[in-house]
Each structure stands twice: as structure tokens, then as C-alpha cells.
Amino acid sequence: MLESIVVAAIVLAAAAFLFNKWRKTTSPKKGCGGNCDCHKTKL
Amino acid sequence: MKHIALIGNPNTGKTSLFNCLTGMRQRVGNYPGVTVEKKLGTAYLADGPATMIDLPGAYSLSASSLDERVAVDVLSGHLPGIERPDIVVCVIDATNLKRNLFLAMQIAELGIPMVIALNLWDALEQRGLSIDIVELEKRLGVPIVATVGRKGIGISELRDAISKAATQERCLAPMTWPAEVNEAVNNIHCAADGHTAVPLTDMEVRRLLFDANSAVLDRVQSNHEKVRASISEGRENLRKLGLNPMAAEAVLCYKHLDKLLEGVIKQAGDAPNGPDGTESIDKLMLHRFAGLLIFAAMMYVVFQAVYSWAGPLMDLVDGLKGWVQGIVGGWLEPWPMMSSLMTDGIIEGVGAFAIFLPQILILFFFIALLEDTGYMARAAFLMDKLFGWCGLNGKSFVPMLSGYACAIPGILATRTIEDPKARMVTILVTPLMSCSARLPVYVLLIGAFVEPKYGPWAAGLALFVMHIVGLLVAVPAAYILTKFVIKTKPQPFLLEMPSYRLPRMQDVLFRMWMAGKEFVIRAGTIILAITVIVWALLYFPRPAGLEDEVTKEFYAEHIEPNPASASLLDDPDSELSVELSNTIDAAYINQSFMARIGKAIQPVFAPAGFDWKITVGVVASFPAREVIISTLGVIYSLGGDVDEESPDLMTTLSNATWKEGPRAGTPIFTLPVVFAIMVFFALCQQCGATLAVMAKEIGWKWVAGSFVFQTSIAWLGAVLVYQLGTAILS
């Protein structure tokens, strides 16, 4: 029983890590690096 | 804290100076595009720490490319989150004083205190030349320090000069413009007055006058026509003076610099072979036929070395993996599920991936070596003709060359390309370059199937060929995109050839260290997490009666015809026991969630010769292509295929056979299948991080198109290779 719980926790942790990584990668970062319209107008 | 900006033309050794001043190491490259993003560090000066920003290399402040715009933004204080610098350190190539001072003269108009670092001083001395620094300081009015960034010479003097410049506030005197220019500037000011959020400075107005498509015009909120009319009028007045408005700034500035530099550069000795032998070497390296041959030979040697040097180190990592597996397996013996997760899952999967660390280190050793010697710029020059044919130019080759290490810096390096359409095409084709994540896939398959049959030379050749497959598709793809889809116009290609120099071993080793670190971090994070998920999908479900059912069938097949052999099952190491255990493992994996997914998708990949296990590997690799290694490791380990006879993944794959169907008993991995897998991986867009970066640069619509295109072409390529290969070999 304990073994199953530990294994399930490890698998869930891995899934949560991957989900978080995916969310971070696809969400826009702060700062545009000079590549957006707002930036263009400020130049 | 003071803010210091470091700016200069590309290839002036700016990044080396930045590293020396801040102690923060960066990649030191010889071609434009290395420093594309802003980089910050802390410089410790006599009067305390200061924030230092390394700006992208720029020839002028006309901001025609994105990275030049970032430089202009920082200097004018328009970049959000970055304060306007208190001091500018202008890095100047001492061997190219006049042309480099053009940028300094433009910065002078911003009125920021300046220090000039005359870098590459050693190259100047090699040419038998000298610059009268005292006289030049007097004429320019700012402190000047001779430096050699790569050797750390003149750094403490530069630190002192920056500290003093902050208190003395010495600015470079801007040049005096003719009355016609001043009049045009006044007229444009009047026309734009009240139509910008913040009034334009004289320097910004001069950009409107001198640049063909100035970004400053975007700041004029309304009344564009009146502003445009005053710009046209100003340009007409310049024409009356006999000046082409687009070239007027350069002509006037160089005239000013001619006077300013009179008698400052002196002959100090003899320069026997022109500038440090570079020209003589380039006669051969840039020759239209010999140059290309040398380039191809050099790449072949690199891949041959990557392939053959890594063997002993790979054995070491493999031995370590087996040792850890033995120890952990022993500890966890009472808990079979946990033991399987650790040994068949995590250690097998991550270990199968980590084994390729030596190849990555060797590849980056050569990339750093070629960059530091100055050869990469020559490679871009050689490729200009080929790229001109497909509507791009050598400037697009630089990001694509970076793509051989990783597509992400390659895509970011496209910011040096002025034409947005050419930039878009370059971004779309850069992921086709064979990045270092593909290397483990190639090495695994070539090592298992090409080398044992055809020897190490053929293996090196196969590795080389796999690295040009992407380029062979990229060139016609770029042709179609530039001619029919995005329709670019031919762009001129200007590239400065840095002098050849001996690479600095610290920089080369540092590149290797960074690449190795990145690889290990990836193995310990993304690869580890995906491995755990893949293991779970392969391990579950575990139906209660399956083992009994399989054992019963095994008895009926093997023991009942020969009852005496039953005693063999008491010995766990006997052949029969191992076979029973493998049969049970194979039965579990065959009904796992992953097997069901793989078998459902397998018909799509059947024309390429893939079985369900390869299909699972391919599907699991869409977030990151190197995942196939760990996935295959886990599949074959869980399926009971890894044993004493097949201790590593390479041997396991070579022994794998079809278990059912018309091909039962024949090897799964035939040569056509192996090359089909490699071609699929060479062409497919299997990198989540690259897709995200591309989306930020060009938007999701284009990314979706690129993903569909690359996946389709990869599938088509794999099918073609398999079908043709099978037809030829049979």
C-alpha cells in the first residue's frame, strides 16, 4: 500500500513538473525584446 | 548604482571586454548575431559596483534590424526596465579606427559621458601600426584606453577611466552639421511639434532625415503627411548640395573624421605579410571551390571525431549506470513496483540519455573552436551564394549555423536580419538544422547498426550525412517560401571578416562546460519527468490474473512436452527461467496503456517500418526529441529485453525482433528502418521550447503551419527511405 502511494506521488510530481514547465514555456514573458507594437511606438 | 552601457561594432571583442569587466562569462563569437539579447552584469569599479549592460553589436544607430533597435532603445532610455546609461563605453576595433568612430559620433549626439576602449590593440601592433592615444584623447575630448579583451590587457586602466568619466562627465563632442541639415531638422521639428508623446530630440529628427524607413516615424502619432513633406523638402536641399540624403550622414561624418584623425595613426614597424596573414589564408578558405571543399571536409572531420572519440567515455557512463542499477535494485528488491520505477524507469531512461554527454562535449568543443578562430564568418560567406539562390543570403546562414547547436539561439540570432520577410523565412527553416539533441538519436542507431556492419569510417560518414539532411530540405523549402509564399526581395549581404586568431582555451572549455551543464540539467529535469510518466504508462495496468495465465501457457508450450525440464525453473538464472520471466514482462507491457496508444497510432507509421515500440518513442518525443532514447530504454528494459546478452540499449535494439504478424522472428531494426527513424528525427519539429520561442517571434499561426509542414515532410522522408531502402536491399 505504502509502496503504491510513494510511486503514485512520484508520478504525480513528474506530471505536475511537466505541466508547470509547459505553462511557463507557452505563457508570454515580461518584456518584448523590442519586438512588439508598444515598443515600436516608444522608439 | 551607476549604469554603464557597452556598445561597439560587431567583432570588436566587446563581449570579451564585458566578461573581463564583470567577471560574468558569456559566449564569445566572431560573427554578427552572437550578442542578440541584452546581457547584464556587475562591474566593480574603484568607487563601487555598477550595473553593466552589453548591447548588441551595431554599425550605426539607424536601427534597421531588431537588435540595433534594442541598442538605440537602451541608449535613449526607452527600453522598459532598463535605465538610461550614465556612461557609455564605446568599444572600438583599433585596426579599424575611422569606421568604428562613426558609431561613436552618432552616440555623441545623445550627450552621454563616454569612455573609448581601443580594443584589439595587439592586432594593430601586429600590423606594424600605432595610435597616438594622447593626441586622440585631446581631439575627441574623452578618455581613451588601449585594451586587449581576450588577454585581459588594459582592464584595470579601463575600470579607472570609467570611474573618472562618471565624475568628470566628459562627452564626445558631436560633429557640426552644415546649415542645410540644421535647417531641415528645424523644419521637421516644427512639423512634428505636438504630435509626439515626448518631443523628438535633434538626433531623432536627424534619423528621420537620413534613414530610409526610420522607426522614429512610428512615434509621430498624427500629421504624418506634414512631417513626411518636411522630410522630403530637407532631403531635396541635401541633393542640391550634391549629397545623396541616404549617404549624406556617412559622407559628412567621414569627412569630419578624416580631419580629426589626421596624423593620429602611425607606422610603428614593418607589416611583412599584410594584416596578420589573414588575407593569405582567406585566399584558400574563401575560394569558390576549394573553400566549399574545405568546409565540407572540416564538417566531416568534426562529426567523425564526435563519433569516434566518445567511445571510452560512453563505456564509462554505461558502466556507472549498470553499477547504480545493481545497487538500487538490490536495496529495493522487497518492493517490485518501486524497484521497477527506479531501475527500469528512472535509471535506465535517464542513463540511456546521459550516456551521450561525451558526444555533446566534443561537438561543442569543435563549435567553440571554429567560432573563436574566426572561421564561422567565412562559412557564412561561402554559403551566401547558395542562399542567394533560395532568396536569402549569408546573413541567414549565421542563425542556421547556430541552429546546429540549438534552434533557440539560432532563432533569436535572426534579429540581425533587417528584412522582416527574410527573417521570417530564416526562422521557419532554422529548426530543420540538425541540433545537438538529435545527436544522441543518430549515435545510438548508427552505433548499433552501421558501425558493426560497415566500420567506424562509414559510421562517421553516416553521422555527417544525417547532419546535412536538414540543410538539403531547408534550401528548397526556403526557395518555395521566398518565391511563392512570403516573397522576399534580394538583400545585400555585408559581413565583416574578423582576423584569424588562436582560440582561447578558457573560452572553448567554458562553452563545453555550459553545454554539458545544460545537458545534465535536462537529463535531471525534463527527461527524468517524462521518463517517469512513460514508465507509468508502460507499467500499468497490472491485471491480477495475467501472470498466472502466461505461466500456464508457458508450461503448456515448454514444460508439458518435456516434464524433466520443470526442475530448471527452480534455478532463477537458468535459460528457461529467464525466458519465462521475459515472457511475463512482455505480456504486461503488451497490454499497457502506452502499448495501446502505440498500437493505435502504429498504422500511421507502418509504411515507414516502425513497430508500436518505435511509434511510442516517436510520439513521446514530440515535447523533446531526445526523449526517444529514454523511452526506448524503458520499453525494452520493462519488456524484459535487457539481459546479460543485451546489456546496453544498442545491443538490445540489434537483437529486437517482431513478436507477431507476418514478419515474426525477423529483426525490427533493419537498415532501412534505422535510416527512416533518423530521417524522421532529422526533419520533424519535435521541440516544445523551439515552438514556444518561434511563436513569440512570428506568432502561433506560422508556428502551426511550420509544425504541420515539418511533421509531414519528416513522415514522407521516413516512408521514402524505408520503402526505397527495402526495395534496394531485397
XYZ file of C-alpha atoms in Angstrom, chain A residues 19-32:
14
model
C 2.616 20.750 -16.747
C 4.254 23.694 -14.978
C 7.130 23.699 -17.461
C 4.698 23.667 -20.384
C 2.672 26.522 -18.845
C 5.801 28.619 -18.278
C 7.074 27.998 -21.808
C 3.841 28.935 -23.557
C 2.834 31.948 -21.422
C 4.240 35.280 -22.618
C 7.212 36.575 -20.687
C 7.507 40.119 -19.405
C 9.407 42.412 -21.774
C 9.188 42.113 -25.503
